[in-house]
Amino acid sequence: MPGAALEVAGLEVAYGSVPVLRGIDLRVDSGSFVALLGASGCGKTTLLRAISGFVQVNAGRVLANGRDITHQPPDKRGMAMVFQSYALWPHMTTAQNIGYGLKLRGQSRDAIAKRVNEILAMLKLQGLGERMVTQLSGGQRQRVALGRALAINPDILLLDEPLSNLDARIREEVRHEIKALQQKLGITAIHVTHDREEAMVMADRIVVMDAGNIAQQGAPEDVYNRPVSAFVAGFMGAGNAIRLEARPSGNGLRIAAGPDNSAADVTKPALGPGIDASYAGPVIAHFRSEAAILSAASDAPDGALVLRGRIAQASYPGGHYRYGVSVGDLNVIVDSGQRLNVGAAVGVRLPVEALHLFPADGRANQQSFKQAS
Amino acid sequence: MIQLKWLPRGIVLGLLIFAIFGPLANLALWAFAEQWYYPHKLPLTYGFRFWHQVFKPRGDAIESLYTSVTIALFTVAACLAIALPAGYALARLRLPFRAVIMLAFLLPQAFPSLAVYINIARLFYGMGMNGTITGVVLVHTVHGLVFAVWITTAAFAAIDRDLELAARSVGASALRAFMNVTLPLAAPGIMASAVFVFLESLDEFTGTFFVGVPDVITLPLLMFTASIAGNYQIAAITALILLVPSIAFMLFVERFLKADVMAKVGA
């Protein structure tokens, strides 16, 4: 097991009397790429800024390679940050921007020029060294900002939504470039983003944040497939939520038939980490629009949970149709390849593995999900 | 049919030009008039006689110009010494009563200047500072501080904080980041405030009159004495000398100062 490049323990930060981080515990392995994922205002940027030393910490500790840096100034932490605004210095050329950190370290002019050229070549910015940064395009500026941070060989690279100012097409490209670069250099990276796909594509480990707490952390597949709370399920794309009744049965839970749904048995391992097999009472089931299958209203359940509803809305986002299906007084979104008419009665088949169940009496979960959606 | 829509606009513009350039033209006439008396509408003879008189070595005017510039430079230095840290603090820190602090610098201008300066003169008498360059510089500094602090605050506030943090993050100490990033970027605004203070000091009359006279004679005081004595030529030439830096400043502001800095003045 690789050592921890960074450890955060019991970290609390408040702006005035408003708590922003409520006791964060985080471990970042050396050489890994960690994404802090969350909606705006969840504290992810504050966490990054507390790690980098730009924000005063109220309680808790930050350790880099085992060294307590909680009260170290930002320039003594061995980290380098790439800013959302890029924060390039407009009174300097590209080469001066990239070489500034080396100049601070008292390196010779030749050594700086050599390293700057290396960085320019690595980021495909050859020939732009003498250009003023104000004359560069958005994508180029983003690379210069990355180059400036990488030039000093930081122990940890901090990325504060560095892709959010780029065009969608360039963004996809840069995602892979940054990831490839990080792997090539073996550098530890912490990336803040509100974009789920970006986090999934780039990170080895995803930390989902909600209201100043870590809601869940783990490998991308883990967080995506086994959300521990309704909030995480909703944030990771399982946006459909329906209310059901459940009781323990055998090796899992039995969902009771309701006015709009059939009965189904959800047994381990299909039963996720969000609920206990001994739970009895109302549950909230989250599922993804692409995990549901539309069938005729009269089809037999066959082990799956079937919701009975009517098509209320139809659209074609490309590749498949997207339907708004009204089930009772709820609306769920379902993707399907079939062309169906508005008003048609349908059955929404949900394989039990596609269901993420959570206790419905956990009101807090419900509320935080609503805020995020 | 002849279109006459431009006429009202033309008349207004003409009046405006007359209001601005009329007095200046009068000034220029007086500066080059060697003989001009009632009832003649224009000077009788033109020439540079009075210019020679003003610019003759060790003449009053040259000495006053020297005094004025010395006082103005010291005033700029004193104002910047206060305005740079104050402006940075006001722009960056979340200070309580920030608006009150900003307004406090305006106080010297808020009261009738005669009353203020007579009392300052009384105080300075007691301390033996009347008639000293130091005394006049102090008065000018208090007067210029509001511009210096407001403009530097705006200049610092216009700089994105992330630019400083980016320097910190690649290893610059707070002071290095300020010297290498913040100060160069704020330089146009700081220059503007320096030039503004310089001009204010150069033009200042009331305070200098009460605190400086008779030992410290600046250009405006010389101009005043000259026009009281009826030496309109000397007064006009002195006024023209005072006009040069003002126009230079206008061009500077127009050329170097960005709108986003000016928009933040006093905010």
XYZ file of C-alpha atoms in Angstrom, chain B:
267
model
C -35.090 72.554 -47.806
C -32.066 73.262 -45.698
C -31.815 71.030 -42.650
C -31.287 73.063 -39.497
C -31.367 70.233 -36.966
C -27.685 70.699 -36.174
C -28.239 74.331 -35.180
C -29.263 73.966 -31.482
C -26.554 71.387 -30.962
C -24.021 73.651 -32.653
C -25.005 76.613 -30.491
C -24.702 74.630 -27.255
C -21.342 73.265 -28.347
C -20.144 76.739 -29.312
C -21.134 78.170 -25.922
C -19.357 75.315 -24.180
C -16.187 75.906 -26.193
C -16.378 79.595 -25.379
C -16.866 78.879 -21.655
C -13.838 76.587 -21.576
C -11.446 78.269 -23.964
C -12.515 81.907 -23.441
C -10.699 82.317 -20.124
C -7.753 80.316 -21.454
C -7.520 82.594 -24.478
C -7.602 85.595 -22.135
C -4.797 83.959 -20.144
C -2.738 83.414 -23.278
C -3.284 87.019 -24.386
C -2.191 88.358 -21.026
C 0.879 86.123 -21.018
C 2.175 87.715 -24.224
C 0.770 91.255 -23.814
C 3.377 93.899 -23.142
C 0.954 96.815 -23.197
C -2.802 96.465 -22.751
C -5.076 99.044 -21.145
C -8.642 100.287 -21.296
C -10.443 100.960 -23.660
C -8.479 98.725 -26.054
C -10.082 95.343 -26.784
C -6.755 93.705 -27.594
C -3.196 94.234 -26.362
C -1.308 97.072 -27.989
C 2.069 95.344 -28.134
C 3.062 91.689 -27.806
C 6.353 90.206 -26.656
C 8.320 87.970 -24.310
C 9.474 90.685 -21.928
C 7.539 89.300 -18.973
C 8.627 85.752 -19.755
C 12.200 86.914 -19.408
C 11.277 88.534 -16.131
C 9.592 85.393 -14.833
C 12.302 82.987 -15.939
C 15.316 85.124 -15.126
C 17.796 83.198 -12.981
C 17.107 83.530 -9.293
C 13.819 85.272 -10.058
C 10.843 84.804 -7.762
C 9.067 82.527 -10.177
C 11.895 80.054 -10.598
C 12.401 79.928 -6.858
C 8.664 79.407 -6.288
C 8.557 76.708 -8.916
C 11.413 74.972 -7.149
C 9.631 75.313 -3.773
C 6.351 74.088 -5.248
C 7.890 71.025 -6.877
C 9.879 70.150 -3.740
C 6.754 70.366 -1.588
C 4.741 68.378 -4.140
C 7.335 65.569 -4.294
C 7.536 65.263 -0.519
C 3.742 65.309 -0.347
C 3.547 62.467 -2.891
C 6.076 60.450 -0.910
C 4.207 61.003 2.350
C 0.811 60.200 0.798
C 2.043 56.988 -0.850
C 3.759 55.874 2.344
C 0.327 55.898 3.980
C -1.871 55.077 0.985
C -0.047 51.911 -0.163
C -0.514 49.919 3.066
C -3.883 51.542 3.798
C -5.164 50.954 0.271
C -4.015 47.334 0.286
C -5.641 46.705 3.663
C -8.881 48.381 2.623
C -8.994 46.430 -0.629
C -8.046 42.998 0.722
C -8.967 42.625 4.379
C -12.474 42.334 5.639
C -12.168 45.346 7.944
C -15.008 46.367 10.205
C -16.259 49.911 9.544
C -14.546 49.900 6.171
C -16.882 52.588 4.818
C -16.281 54.747 7.883
C -12.511 54.489 7.409
C -12.860 55.435 3.752
C -14.996 58.448 4.688
C -12.599 59.504 7.448
C -10.040 60.398 4.792
C -12.599 62.756 3.301
C -13.044 64.659 6.587
C -10.395 67.338 5.939
C -12.414 68.336 2.864
C -15.748 68.216 4.648
C -15.266 71.393 6.707
C -14.748 74.957 5.475
C -11.070 75.007 4.620
C -10.479 78.531 5.976
C -11.614 77.539 9.454
C -9.566 74.359 9.355
C -6.380 76.010 8.119
C -6.550 78.985 10.512
C -6.645 76.505 13.370
C -3.868 74.394 11.887
C -1.819 77.570 11.512
C -2.410 78.369 15.219
C -1.319 74.876 16.216
C 1.740 75.018 13.972
C 2.731 78.387 15.449
C 2.863 76.757 18.836
C 5.089 74.001 17.474
C 7.293 76.314 15.441
C 6.198 74.659 12.196
C 4.749 77.741 10.549
C 6.695 78.900 7.550
C 8.475 75.534 7.205
C 8.418 73.188 4.232
C 7.540 70.361 6.660
C 4.455 72.226 7.822
C 3.233 72.842 4.271
C 3.955 69.219 3.257
C 1.899 68.023 6.242
C -1.062 70.193 5.261
C -0.861 69.050 1.646
C -0.568 65.423 2.705
C -3.747 65.562 4.760
C -5.453 67.186 1.820
C -4.143 64.709 -0.758
C -4.625 61.576 1.311
C -8.262 61.095 0.339
C -7.360 60.834 -3.353
C -4.289 58.723 -2.672
C -6.109 56.237 -0.450
C -9.246 55.994 -2.562
C -7.433 55.537 -5.842
C -4.898 53.008 -4.514
C -7.703 51.072 -2.821
C -9.478 50.906 -6.169
C -6.266 49.884 -7.918
C -5.649 47.022 -5.480
C -9.297 45.945 -5.464
C -9.232 45.635 -9.265
C -6.554 42.915 -9.027
C -7.947 39.399 -8.780
C -6.878 37.894 -5.469
C -6.128 34.576 -7.190
C -3.212 36.259 -8.985
C -1.524 36.750 -5.609
C -2.514 33.306 -4.375
C -1.056 31.761 -7.534
C 2.301 33.328 -6.656
C 2.005 32.079 -3.067
C 1.175 28.612 -4.316
C 4.363 28.297 -6.394
C 6.471 29.388 -3.442
C 6.430 33.184 -3.066
C 6.296 34.705 0.411
C 3.543 37.257 1.018
C 6.010 40.093 0.452
C 7.438 38.559 -2.744
C 3.947 38.021 -4.128
C 3.102 41.652 -3.373
C 6.294 42.984 -4.958
C 6.247 40.735 -8.048
C 2.548 40.512 -8.812
C 0.319 42.979 -6.960
C 2.508 46.061 -7.143
C 3.335 45.890 -10.877
C -0.315 45.278 -11.712
C -1.477 48.137 -9.486
C 1.262 50.455 -10.792
C -0.904 52.454 -13.227
C -3.448 53.183 -10.496
C -0.719 54.051 -7.997
C 0.937 56.301 -10.583
C -2.388 58.026 -11.156
C -2.866 58.652 -7.467
C 0.704 59.959 -7.198
C 0.210 62.329 -10.115
C -3.116 63.428 -8.703
C -1.593 64.208 -5.308
C 1.290 65.985 -7.036
C -1.137 68.228 -8.933
C -3.281 68.895 -5.886
C -0.179 69.957 -3.992
C 1.013 72.107 -6.879
C -2.343 73.913 -7.028
C -3.019 74.136 -3.311
C -3.478 77.696 -2.122
C -5.413 78.164 1.133
C -3.385 75.876 3.372
C -0.079 77.128 2.005
C -1.246 80.693 2.496
C -1.965 80.213 6.201
C 0.858 77.849 7.092
C 3.649 78.805 4.675
C 3.577 82.609 4.255
C 5.822 84.520 4.319
C 8.716 82.060 4.267
C 7.336 79.479 1.877
C 6.101 80.979 -1.403
C 4.692 78.473 -3.874
C 3.614 79.220 -7.437
C -0.086 79.764 -6.619
C 0.922 82.207 -3.866
C 3.194 84.015 -6.313
C 0.352 84.174 -8.802
C -1.926 85.555 -6.113
C 0.573 88.224 -5.098
C 1.188 89.156 -8.704
C -2.466 89.575 -9.600
C -3.219 91.532 -6.404
C -0.399 93.877 -7.365
C -1.832 94.222 -10.882
C 0.962 92.264 -12.595
C -1.452 90.352 -14.815
C 1.308 89.237 -17.158
C 3.244 87.550 -14.344
C 0.035 85.985 -13.017
C -0.927 84.722 -16.484
C 2.487 83.195 -17.158
C 2.480 81.480 -13.743
C -0.974 80.129 -14.467
C 0.199 78.733 -17.798
C 3.107 76.992 -16.054
C 0.632 75.430 -13.625
C -1.527 74.293 -16.531
C 1.159 72.100 -18.113
C 1.197 69.272 -15.510
C -2.611 69.177 -15.391
C -2.874 68.556 -19.109
C -0.091 65.994 -18.962
C -2.065 64.192 -16.254
C -5.244 64.148 -18.312
C -3.357 62.501 -21.157
C -1.827 60.003 -18.735
C -5.171 58.999 -17.257
C -6.702 58.701 -20.690
C -3.834 56.552 -21.905
C -3.039 54.244 -18.975
C -5.897 54.007 -16.545
C -8.410 51.282 -17.207
C -12.101 51.896 -16.674
C -12.356 49.051 -14.166
C -9.967 50.849 -11.816
C -11.779 54.169 -12.097
C -15.100 52.424 -11.495
C -13.864 51.171 -8.125
C -12.735 54.572 -6.811
C -14.529 55.244 -3.548
C -16.240 51.849 -3.570
